[in-house]
mmCIF file of C-alpha atoms in Angstrom:
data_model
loop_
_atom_site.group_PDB
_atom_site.id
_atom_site.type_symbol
_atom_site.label_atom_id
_atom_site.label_comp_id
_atom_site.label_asym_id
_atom_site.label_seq_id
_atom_site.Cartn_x
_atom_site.Cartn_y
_atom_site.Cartn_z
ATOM 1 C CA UNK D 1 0.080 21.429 -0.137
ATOM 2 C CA UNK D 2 3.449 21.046 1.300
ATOM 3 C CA UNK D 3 5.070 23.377 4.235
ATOM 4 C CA UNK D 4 8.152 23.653 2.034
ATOM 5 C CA UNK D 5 6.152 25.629 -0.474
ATOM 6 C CA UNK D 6 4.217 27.646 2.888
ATOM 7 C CA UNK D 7 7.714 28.329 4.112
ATOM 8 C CA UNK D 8 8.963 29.926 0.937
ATOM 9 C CA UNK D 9 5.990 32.195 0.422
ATOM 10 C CA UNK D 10 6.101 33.150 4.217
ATOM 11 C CA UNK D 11 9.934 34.017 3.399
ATOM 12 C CA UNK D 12 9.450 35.571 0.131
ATOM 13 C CA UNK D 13 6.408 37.953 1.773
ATOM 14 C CA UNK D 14 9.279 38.752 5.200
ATOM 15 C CA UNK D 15 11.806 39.145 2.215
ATOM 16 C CA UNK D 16 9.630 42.043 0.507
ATOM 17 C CA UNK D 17 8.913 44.091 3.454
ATOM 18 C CA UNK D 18 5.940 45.675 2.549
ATOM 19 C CA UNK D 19 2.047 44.682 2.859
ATOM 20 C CA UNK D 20 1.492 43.072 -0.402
ATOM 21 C CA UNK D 21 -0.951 44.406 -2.822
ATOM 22 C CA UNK D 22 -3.736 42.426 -4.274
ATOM 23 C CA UNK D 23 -6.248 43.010 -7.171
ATOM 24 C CA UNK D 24 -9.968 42.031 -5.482
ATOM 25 C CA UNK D 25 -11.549 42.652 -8.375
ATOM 26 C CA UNK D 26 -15.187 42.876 -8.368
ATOM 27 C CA UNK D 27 -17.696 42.213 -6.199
ATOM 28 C CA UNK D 28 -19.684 40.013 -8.145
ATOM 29 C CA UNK D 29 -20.085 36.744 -7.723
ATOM 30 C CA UNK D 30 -19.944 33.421 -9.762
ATOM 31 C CA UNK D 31 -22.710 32.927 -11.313
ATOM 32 C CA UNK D 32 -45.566 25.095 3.991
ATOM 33 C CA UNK D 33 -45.953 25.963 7.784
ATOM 34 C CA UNK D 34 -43.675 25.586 10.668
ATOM 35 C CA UNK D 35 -43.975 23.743 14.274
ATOM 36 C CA UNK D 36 -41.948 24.050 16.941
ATOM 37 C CA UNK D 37 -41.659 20.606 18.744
ATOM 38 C CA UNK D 38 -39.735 20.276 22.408
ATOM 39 C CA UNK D 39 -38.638 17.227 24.210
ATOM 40 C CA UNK D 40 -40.348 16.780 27.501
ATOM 41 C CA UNK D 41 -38.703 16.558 30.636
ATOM 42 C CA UNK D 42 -36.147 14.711 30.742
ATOM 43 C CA UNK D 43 -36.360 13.273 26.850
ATOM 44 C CA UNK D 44 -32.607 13.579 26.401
ATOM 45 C CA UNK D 45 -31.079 12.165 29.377
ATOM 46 C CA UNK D 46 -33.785 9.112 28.969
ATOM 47 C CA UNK D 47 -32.450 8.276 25.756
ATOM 48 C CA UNK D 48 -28.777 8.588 26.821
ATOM 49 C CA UNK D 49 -28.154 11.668 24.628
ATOM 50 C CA UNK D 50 -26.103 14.382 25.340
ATOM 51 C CA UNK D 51 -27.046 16.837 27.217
ATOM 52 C CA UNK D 52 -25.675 20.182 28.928
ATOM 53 C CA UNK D 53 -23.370 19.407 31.460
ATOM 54 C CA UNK D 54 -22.118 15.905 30.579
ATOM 55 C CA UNK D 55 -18.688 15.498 29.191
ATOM 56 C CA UNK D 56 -18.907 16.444 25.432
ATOM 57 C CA UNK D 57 -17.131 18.625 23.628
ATOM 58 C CA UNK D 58 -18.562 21.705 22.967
ATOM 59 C CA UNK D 59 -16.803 23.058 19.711
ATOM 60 C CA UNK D 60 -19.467 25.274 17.819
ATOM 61 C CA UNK D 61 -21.904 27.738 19.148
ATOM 62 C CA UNK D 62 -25.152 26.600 18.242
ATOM 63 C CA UNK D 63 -26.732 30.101 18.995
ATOM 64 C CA UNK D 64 -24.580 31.720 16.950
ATOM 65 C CA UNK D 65 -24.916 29.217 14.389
ATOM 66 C CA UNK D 66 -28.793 30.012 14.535
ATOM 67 C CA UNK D 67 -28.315 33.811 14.112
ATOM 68 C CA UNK D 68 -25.841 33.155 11.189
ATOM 69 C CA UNK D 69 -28.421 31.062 9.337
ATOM 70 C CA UNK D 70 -31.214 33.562 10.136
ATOM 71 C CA UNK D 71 -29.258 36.515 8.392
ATOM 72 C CA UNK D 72 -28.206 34.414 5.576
ATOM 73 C CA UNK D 73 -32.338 33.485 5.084
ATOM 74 C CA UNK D 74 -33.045 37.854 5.569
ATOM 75 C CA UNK D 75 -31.287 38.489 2.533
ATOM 76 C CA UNK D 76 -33.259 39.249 -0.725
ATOM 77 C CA UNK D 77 -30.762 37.542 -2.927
ATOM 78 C CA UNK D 78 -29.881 34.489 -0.184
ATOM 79 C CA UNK D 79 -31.177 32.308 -3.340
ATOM 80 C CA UNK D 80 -27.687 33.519 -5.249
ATOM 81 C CA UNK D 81 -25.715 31.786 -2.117
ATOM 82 C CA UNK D 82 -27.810 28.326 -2.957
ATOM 83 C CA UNK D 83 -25.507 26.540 -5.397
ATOM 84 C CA UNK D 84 -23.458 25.148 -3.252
ATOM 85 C CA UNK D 85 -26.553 23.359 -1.213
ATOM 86 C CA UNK D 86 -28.349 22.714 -4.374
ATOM 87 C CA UNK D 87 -25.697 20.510 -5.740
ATOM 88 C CA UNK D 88 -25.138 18.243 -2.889
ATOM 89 C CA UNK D 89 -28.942 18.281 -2.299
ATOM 90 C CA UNK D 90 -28.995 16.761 -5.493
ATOM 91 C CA UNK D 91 -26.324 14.350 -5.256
ATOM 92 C CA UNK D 92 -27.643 13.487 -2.203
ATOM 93 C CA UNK D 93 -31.340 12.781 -4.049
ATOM 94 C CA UNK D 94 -29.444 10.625 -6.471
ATOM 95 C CA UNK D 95 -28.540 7.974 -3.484
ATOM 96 C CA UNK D 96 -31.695 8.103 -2.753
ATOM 97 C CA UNK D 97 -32.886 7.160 -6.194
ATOM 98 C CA UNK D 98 -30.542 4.145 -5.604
ATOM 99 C CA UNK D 99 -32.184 2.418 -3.163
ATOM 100 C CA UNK D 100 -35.481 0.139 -4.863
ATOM 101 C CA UNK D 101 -38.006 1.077 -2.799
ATOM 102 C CA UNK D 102 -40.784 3.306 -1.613
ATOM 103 C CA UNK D 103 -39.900 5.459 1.581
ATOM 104 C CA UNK D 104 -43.699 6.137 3.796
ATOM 105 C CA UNK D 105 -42.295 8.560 6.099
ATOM 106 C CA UNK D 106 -38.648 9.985 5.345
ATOM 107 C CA UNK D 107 -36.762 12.945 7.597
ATOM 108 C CA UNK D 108 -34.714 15.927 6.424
ATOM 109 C CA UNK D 109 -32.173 16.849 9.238
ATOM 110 C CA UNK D 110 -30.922 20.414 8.921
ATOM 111 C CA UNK D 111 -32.508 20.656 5.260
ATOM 112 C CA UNK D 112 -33.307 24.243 5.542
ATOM 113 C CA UNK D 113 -34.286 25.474 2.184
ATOM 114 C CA UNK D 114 -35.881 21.625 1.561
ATOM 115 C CA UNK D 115 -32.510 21.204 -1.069
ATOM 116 C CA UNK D 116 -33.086 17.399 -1.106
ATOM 117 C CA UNK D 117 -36.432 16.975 -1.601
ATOM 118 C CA UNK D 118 -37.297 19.331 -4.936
ATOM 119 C CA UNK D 119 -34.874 16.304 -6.159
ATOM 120 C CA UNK D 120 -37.250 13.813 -5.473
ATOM 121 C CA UNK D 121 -40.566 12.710 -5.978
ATOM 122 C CA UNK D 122 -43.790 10.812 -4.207
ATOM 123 C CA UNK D 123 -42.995 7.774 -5.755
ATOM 124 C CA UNK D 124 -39.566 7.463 -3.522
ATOM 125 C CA UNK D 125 -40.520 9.570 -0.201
ATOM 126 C CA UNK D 126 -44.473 9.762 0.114
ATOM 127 C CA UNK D 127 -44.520 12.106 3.247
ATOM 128 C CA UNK D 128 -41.266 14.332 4.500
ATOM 129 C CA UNK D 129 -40.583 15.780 7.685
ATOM 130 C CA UNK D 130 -38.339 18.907 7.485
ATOM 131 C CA UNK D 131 -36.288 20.266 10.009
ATOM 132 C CA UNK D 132 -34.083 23.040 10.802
ATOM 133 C CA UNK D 133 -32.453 25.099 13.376
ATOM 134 C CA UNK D 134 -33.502 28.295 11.538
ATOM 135 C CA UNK D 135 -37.291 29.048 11.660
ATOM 136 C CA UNK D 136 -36.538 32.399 8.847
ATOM 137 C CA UNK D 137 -34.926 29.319 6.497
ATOM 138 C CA UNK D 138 -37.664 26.763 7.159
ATOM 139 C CA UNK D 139 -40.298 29.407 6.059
ATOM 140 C CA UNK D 140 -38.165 29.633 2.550
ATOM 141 C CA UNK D 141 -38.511 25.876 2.479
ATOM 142 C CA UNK D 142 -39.338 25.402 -1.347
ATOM 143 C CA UNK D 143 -42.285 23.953 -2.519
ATOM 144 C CA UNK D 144 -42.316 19.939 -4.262
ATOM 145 C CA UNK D 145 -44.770 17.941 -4.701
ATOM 146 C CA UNK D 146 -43.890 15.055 -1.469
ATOM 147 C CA UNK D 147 -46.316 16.462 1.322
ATOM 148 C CA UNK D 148 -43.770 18.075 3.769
ATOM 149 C CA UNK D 149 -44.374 19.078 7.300
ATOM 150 C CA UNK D 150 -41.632 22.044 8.796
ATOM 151 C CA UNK D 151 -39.982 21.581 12.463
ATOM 152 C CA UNK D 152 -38.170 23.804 14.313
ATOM 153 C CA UNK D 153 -35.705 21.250 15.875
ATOM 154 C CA UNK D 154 -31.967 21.759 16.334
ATOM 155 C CA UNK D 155 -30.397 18.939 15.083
ATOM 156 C CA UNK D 156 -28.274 17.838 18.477
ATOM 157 C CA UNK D 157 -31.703 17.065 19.578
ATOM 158 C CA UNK D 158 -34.499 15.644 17.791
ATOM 159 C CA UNK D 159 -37.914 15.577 18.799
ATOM 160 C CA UNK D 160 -38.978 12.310 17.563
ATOM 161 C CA UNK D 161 -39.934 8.935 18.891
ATOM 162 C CA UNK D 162 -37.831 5.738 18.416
ATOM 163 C CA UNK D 163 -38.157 4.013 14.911
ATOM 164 C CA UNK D 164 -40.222 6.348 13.549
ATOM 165 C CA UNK D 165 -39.089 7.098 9.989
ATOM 166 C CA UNK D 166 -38.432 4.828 7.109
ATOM 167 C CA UNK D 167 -35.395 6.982 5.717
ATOM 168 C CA UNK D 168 -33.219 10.274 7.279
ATOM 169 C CA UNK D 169 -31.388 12.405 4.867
ATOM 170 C CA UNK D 170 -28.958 15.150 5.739
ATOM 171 C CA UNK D 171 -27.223 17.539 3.678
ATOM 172 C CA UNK D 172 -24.514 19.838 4.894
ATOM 173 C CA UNK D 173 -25.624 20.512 8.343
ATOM 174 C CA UNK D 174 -23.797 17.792 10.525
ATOM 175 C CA UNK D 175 -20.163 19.665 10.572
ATOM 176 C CA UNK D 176 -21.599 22.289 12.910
ATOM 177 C CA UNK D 177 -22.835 19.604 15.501
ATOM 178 C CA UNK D 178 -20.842 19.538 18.241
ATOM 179 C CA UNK D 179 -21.489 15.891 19.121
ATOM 180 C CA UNK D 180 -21.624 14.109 16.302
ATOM 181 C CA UNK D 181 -21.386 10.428 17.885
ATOM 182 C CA UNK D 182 -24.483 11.532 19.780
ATOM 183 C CA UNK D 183 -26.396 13.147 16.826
ATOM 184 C CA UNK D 184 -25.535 9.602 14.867
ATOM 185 C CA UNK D 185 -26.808 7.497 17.690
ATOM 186 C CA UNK D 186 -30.374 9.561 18.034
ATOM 187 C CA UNK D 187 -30.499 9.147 13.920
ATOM 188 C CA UNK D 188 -30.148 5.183 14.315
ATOM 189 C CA UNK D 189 -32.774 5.293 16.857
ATOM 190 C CA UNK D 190 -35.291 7.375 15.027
ATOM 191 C CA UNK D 191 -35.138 5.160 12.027
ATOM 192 C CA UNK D 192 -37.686 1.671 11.856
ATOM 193 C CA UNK D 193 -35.629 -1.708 11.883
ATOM 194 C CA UNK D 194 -34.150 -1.597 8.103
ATOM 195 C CA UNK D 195 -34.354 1.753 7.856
ATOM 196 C CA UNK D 196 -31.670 3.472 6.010
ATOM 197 C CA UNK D 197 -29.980 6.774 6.907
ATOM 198 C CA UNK D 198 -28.032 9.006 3.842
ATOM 199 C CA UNK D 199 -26.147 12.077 4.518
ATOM 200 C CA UNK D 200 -23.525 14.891 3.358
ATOM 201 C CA UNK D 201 -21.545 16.859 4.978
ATOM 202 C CA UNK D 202 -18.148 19.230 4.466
ATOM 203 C CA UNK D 203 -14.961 17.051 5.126
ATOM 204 C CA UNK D 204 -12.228 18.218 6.952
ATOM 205 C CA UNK D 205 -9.504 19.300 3.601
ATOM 206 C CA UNK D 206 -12.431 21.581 2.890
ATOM 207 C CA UNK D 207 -11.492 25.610 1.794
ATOM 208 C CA UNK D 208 -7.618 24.090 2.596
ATOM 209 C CA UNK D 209 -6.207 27.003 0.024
ATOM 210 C CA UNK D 210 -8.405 29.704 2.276
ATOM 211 C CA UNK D 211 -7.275 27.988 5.929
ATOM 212 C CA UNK D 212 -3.261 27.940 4.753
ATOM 213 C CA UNK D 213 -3.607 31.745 3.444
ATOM 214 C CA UNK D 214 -5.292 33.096 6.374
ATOM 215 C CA UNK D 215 -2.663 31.489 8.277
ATOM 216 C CA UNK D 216 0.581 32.733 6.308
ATOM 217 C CA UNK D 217 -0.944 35.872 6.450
ATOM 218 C CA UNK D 218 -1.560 36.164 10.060
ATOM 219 C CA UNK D 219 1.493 34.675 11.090
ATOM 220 C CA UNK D 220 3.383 36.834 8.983
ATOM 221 C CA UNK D 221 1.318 40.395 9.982
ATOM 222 C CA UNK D 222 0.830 39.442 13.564
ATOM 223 C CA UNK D 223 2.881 37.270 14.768
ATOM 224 C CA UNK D 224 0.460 34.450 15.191
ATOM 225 C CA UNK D 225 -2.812 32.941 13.779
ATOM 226 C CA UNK D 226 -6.325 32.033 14.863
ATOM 227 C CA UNK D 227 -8.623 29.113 13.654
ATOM 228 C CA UNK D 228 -11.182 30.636 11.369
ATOM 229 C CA UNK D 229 -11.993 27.612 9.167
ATOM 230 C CA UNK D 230 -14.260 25.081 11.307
ATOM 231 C CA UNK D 231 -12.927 22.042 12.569
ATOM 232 C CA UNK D 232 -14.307 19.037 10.335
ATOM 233 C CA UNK D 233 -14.336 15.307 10.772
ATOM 234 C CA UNK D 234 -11.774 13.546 8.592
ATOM 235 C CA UNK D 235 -13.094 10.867 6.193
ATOM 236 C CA UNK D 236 -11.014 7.664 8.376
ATOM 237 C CA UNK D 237 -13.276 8.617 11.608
ATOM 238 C CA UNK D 238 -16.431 8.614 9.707
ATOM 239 C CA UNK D 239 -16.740 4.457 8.840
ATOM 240 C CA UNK D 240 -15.859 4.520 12.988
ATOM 241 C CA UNK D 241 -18.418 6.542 13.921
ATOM 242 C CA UNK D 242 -21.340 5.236 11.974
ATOM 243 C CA UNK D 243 -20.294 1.643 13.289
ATOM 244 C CA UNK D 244 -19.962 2.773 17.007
ATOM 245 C CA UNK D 245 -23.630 4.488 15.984
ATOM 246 C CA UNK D 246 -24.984 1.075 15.479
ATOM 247 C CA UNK D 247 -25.631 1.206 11.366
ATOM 248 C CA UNK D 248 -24.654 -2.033 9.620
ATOM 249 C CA UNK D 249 -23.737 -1.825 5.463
ATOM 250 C CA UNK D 250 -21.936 1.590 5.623
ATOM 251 C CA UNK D 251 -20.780 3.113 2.561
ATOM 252 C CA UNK D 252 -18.532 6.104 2.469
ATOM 253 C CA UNK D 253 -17.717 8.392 -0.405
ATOM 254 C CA UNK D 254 -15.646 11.594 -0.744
ATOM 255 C CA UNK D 255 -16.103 13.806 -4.110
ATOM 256 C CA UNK D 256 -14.639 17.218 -4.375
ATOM 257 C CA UNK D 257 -16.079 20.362 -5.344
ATOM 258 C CA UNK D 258 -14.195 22.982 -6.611
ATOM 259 C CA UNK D 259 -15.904 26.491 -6.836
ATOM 260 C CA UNK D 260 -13.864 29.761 -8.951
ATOM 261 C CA UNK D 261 -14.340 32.860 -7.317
ATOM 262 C CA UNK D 262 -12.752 36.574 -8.671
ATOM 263 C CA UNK D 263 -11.133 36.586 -5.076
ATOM 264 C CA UNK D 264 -11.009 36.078 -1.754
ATOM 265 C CA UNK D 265 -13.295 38.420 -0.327
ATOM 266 C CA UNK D 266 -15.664 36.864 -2.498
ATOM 267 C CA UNK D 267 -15.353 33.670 -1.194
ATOM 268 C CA UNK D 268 -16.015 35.014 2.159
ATOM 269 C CA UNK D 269 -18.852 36.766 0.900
ATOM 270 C CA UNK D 270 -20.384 33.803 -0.318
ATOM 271 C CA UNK D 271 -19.456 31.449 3.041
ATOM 272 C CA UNK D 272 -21.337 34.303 4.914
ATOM 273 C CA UNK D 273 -24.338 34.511 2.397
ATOM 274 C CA UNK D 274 -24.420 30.587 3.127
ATOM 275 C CA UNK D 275 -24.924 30.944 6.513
ATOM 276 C CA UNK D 276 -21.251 28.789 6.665
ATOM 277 C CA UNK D 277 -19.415 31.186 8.254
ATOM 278 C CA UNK D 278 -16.825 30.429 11.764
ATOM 279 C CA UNK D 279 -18.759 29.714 14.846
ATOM 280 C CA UNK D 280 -16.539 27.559 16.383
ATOM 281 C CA UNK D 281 -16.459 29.024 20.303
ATOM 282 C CA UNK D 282 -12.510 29.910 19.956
ATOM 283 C CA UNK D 283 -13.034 31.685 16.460
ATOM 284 C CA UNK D 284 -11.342 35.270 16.328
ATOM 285 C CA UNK D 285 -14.462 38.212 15.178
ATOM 286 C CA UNK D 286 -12.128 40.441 13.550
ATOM 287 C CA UNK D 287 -9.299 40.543 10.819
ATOM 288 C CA UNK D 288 -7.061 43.413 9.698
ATOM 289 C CA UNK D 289 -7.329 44.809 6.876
ATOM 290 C CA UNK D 290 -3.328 44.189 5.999
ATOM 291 C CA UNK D 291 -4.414 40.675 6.863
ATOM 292 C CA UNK D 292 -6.940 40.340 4.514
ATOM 293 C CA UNK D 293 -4.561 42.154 1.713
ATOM 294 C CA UNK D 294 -1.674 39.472 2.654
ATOM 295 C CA UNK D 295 -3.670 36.444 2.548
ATOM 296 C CA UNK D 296 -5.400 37.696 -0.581
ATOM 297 C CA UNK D 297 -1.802 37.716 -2.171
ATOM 298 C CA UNK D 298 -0.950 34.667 -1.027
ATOM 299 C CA UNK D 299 -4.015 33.015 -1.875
ATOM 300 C CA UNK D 300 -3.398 33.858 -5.666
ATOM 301 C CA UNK D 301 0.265 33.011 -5.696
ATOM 302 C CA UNK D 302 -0.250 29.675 -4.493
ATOM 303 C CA UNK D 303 -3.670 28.538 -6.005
ATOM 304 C CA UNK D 304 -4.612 31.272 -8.396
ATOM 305 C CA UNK D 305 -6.186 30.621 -11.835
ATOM 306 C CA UNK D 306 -4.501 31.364 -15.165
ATOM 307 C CA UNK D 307 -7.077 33.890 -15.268
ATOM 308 C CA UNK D 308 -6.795 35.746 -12.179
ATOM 309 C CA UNK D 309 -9.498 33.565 -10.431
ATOM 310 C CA UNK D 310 -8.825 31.449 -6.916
ATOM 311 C CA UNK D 311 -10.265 28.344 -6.467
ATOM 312 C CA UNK D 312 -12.071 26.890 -3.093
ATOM 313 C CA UNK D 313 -12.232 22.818 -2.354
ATOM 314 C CA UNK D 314 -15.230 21.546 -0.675
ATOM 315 C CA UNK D 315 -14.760 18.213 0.371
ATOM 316 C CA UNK D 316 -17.876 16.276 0.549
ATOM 317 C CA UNK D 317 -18.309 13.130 2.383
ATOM 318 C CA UNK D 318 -21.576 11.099 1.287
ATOM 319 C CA UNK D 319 -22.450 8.511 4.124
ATOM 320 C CA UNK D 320 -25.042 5.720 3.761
ATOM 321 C CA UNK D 321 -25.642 3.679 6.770
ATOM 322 C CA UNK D 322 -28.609 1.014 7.631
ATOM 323 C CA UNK D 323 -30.426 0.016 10.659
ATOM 324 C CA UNK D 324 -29.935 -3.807 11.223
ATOM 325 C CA UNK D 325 -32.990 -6.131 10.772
ATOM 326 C CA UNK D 326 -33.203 -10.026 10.705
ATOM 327 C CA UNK D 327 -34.459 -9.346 6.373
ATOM 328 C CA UNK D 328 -30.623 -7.881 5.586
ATOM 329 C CA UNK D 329 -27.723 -9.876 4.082
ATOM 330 C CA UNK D 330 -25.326 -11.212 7.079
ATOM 331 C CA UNK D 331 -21.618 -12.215 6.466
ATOM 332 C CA UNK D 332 -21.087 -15.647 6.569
ATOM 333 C CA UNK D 333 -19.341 -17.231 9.717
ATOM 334 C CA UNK D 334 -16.030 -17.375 10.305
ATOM 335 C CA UNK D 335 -14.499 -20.360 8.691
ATOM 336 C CA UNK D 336 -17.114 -21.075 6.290
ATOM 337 C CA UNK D 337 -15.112 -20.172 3.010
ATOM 338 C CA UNK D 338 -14.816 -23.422 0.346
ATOM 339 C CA UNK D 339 -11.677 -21.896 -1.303
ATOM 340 C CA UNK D 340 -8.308 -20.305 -0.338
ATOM 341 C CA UNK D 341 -7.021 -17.035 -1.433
ATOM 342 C CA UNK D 342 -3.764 -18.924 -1.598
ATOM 343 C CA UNK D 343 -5.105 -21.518 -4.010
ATOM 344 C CA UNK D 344 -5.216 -18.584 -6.540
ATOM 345 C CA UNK D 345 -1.178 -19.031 -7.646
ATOM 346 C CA UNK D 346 -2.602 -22.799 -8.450
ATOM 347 C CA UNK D 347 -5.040 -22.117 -11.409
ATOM 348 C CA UNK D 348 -3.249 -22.953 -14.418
ATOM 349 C CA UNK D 349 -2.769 -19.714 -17.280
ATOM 350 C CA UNK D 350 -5.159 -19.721 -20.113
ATOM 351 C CA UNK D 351 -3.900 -21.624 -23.143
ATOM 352 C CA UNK D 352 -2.945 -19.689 -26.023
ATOM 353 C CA UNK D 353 -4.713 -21.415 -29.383
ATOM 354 C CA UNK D 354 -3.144 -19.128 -31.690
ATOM 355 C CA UNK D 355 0.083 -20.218 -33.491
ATOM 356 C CA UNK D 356 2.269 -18.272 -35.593
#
């Protein structure tokens, strides 16, 4: 999206002088027990992780975050809101599968609804330990048949001792922690020597059509616009971080997942019913109603479907990271080659046999 073609709409919408109209359509949309476990006394600033007061940033409110997921997990048809989760979980599984061998003990940061593990079996993960900020989501936790044990942990700071687990997984819950370097770092140490960690989570050109329309909008109606799409972590930081994190072997994948919705209140339906919606400390609560109506138009003009449908980007970043041990491949020293990449131009072309 280029601010050329931003500029022009933003012109076109001055131009017309009146709130444009927009057609929102329907409101339909597209179709075990729990612990609580605490750090002692002084767990977090033993380990070196961060805690309140040191110099972190401090981004999302993780309270907020909690009551958002809590609602989400009230509503009688919060299974309609699971697609989204459901796929990734199962993308996520599929890495899993990749790996040849039999994970003991494995850990679910953040997995909520357990959207990983119905994707697996007890031949890959024997025993699982599931975690979540939300104790109303970990009761919903679905059923499989890997022996699972629920923990109310937040995921900034968790409760375990140091190489502990055979494999971590995460799916879509690391975007709303406000230090991620630190949440990487206590994932490397809860993992055993050659332990392997593989996550997901949102990138940061994620619901790009929805951010740009919001802001048009606002600018244009109010003189000025507010975040409310999250900050996310860019796919060129994430290599950085896992190394700084100590994990050797990284692997790093984006794939994009594009959802149709009737419109844009929709969409923000949905991101609500996710328990994904803005709590980012500077976020703005409220939004006009000519807002809405403006970025609504705008969102159509620019992105809309041939048949009257928006689409919304997730970008997903799938991360795969291992905990050094003496047993894994090492590089081979500096110096050590046998051949030169400038010997290449020497090799002689093939001979063509064939005559006319």
């Amino acid at each position: 999206m280029s601010s050329g073609v931003c500029r022009r709409v933003l012109q076109r919408l001055q131009t017309a002088g009146s709130a444009p109209t927009a057609s929102l359509g329907s409101w339909s949309r597209i179709p075990s027990s729990c612990c609580r476990l605490r750090a002692g006394p002084g767990y977090e600033a033993r380990r070196g992780l961060s805690v309140p007061g040191r110099s972190t940033m401090n981004v999302f409110n993780r309270e907020m975050k909690k009551r958002q997921k809590n609602w989400a997990a009230s509503l009688q048809d919060g299974h309609l809101y699971d697609y989204l989760r459901d796929e990734v979980g199962s993308r996520v599984a599929d890495r899993v599968y990749d790996v040849a061998r039999t994970f003991p003990l494995a850990l679910d940061i953040g997995g909520g609804k357990s959207h990983i593990a119905e994707h697996l079996n007890k031949d890959v993960v024997q025993r699982l330990f599931l975690t979540d900020i939300s104790e109303k989501t970990l009761k919903q936790s679905r059923q499989s048949e890997i022996p699972t044990n629920c923990v109310l942990a937040d995921e900034e700071f968790l409760p375990f001792k140091e190489n502990t687990f055979d494999l971590v997984m995460s799916s879509l819950s690391l975007h709303w922690i406000n230090d991620l370097p630190g949440a990487l770092k206590q994932i490397h140490q809860v993992l055993k020597p050659d332990g392997v960690f593989i996550g997901a989570m949102v990138g940061g050109e994620t619901l790009y059509e929805l951010r740009c329309s919001l802001q048009l909008a606002e600018t244009e109606r109010e003189g000025g616009f507010s975040p409310h799409v999250s900050p996310y972590t860019a796919v060129t930081d994430l290599g950085n971080l896992l190394g700084q994190a100590g994990f050797s072997m990284l692997t790093v994948d984006i794939d994009d997942v594009q959802v149709h919705y009737p419109g844009i209140i929709e969409l923000m339906t949905d991101l609500q019913g996710m328990g994904e919606s803005n709590c980012a400390w500077n976020r703005r609560s409220l939004l006009h109603r000519d807002t809405i109506l403006a970025a609504a138009a705008i969102y159509k003009e620019m992105y809309g479907n041939e048949d009257g449908s928006i689409p919304a980007t997730f970008e997903i970043l799938y991360m795969i990271g291992w905990k050094p041990h003496e047993s894994q491949a090492k590089p081979a020293k500096r110096g050590s080659a046998t051949a030169s990449f400038g010997d290449l131009s020497k090799i002689s072309q093939p001979i063509n046999t064939n005559k006319t």
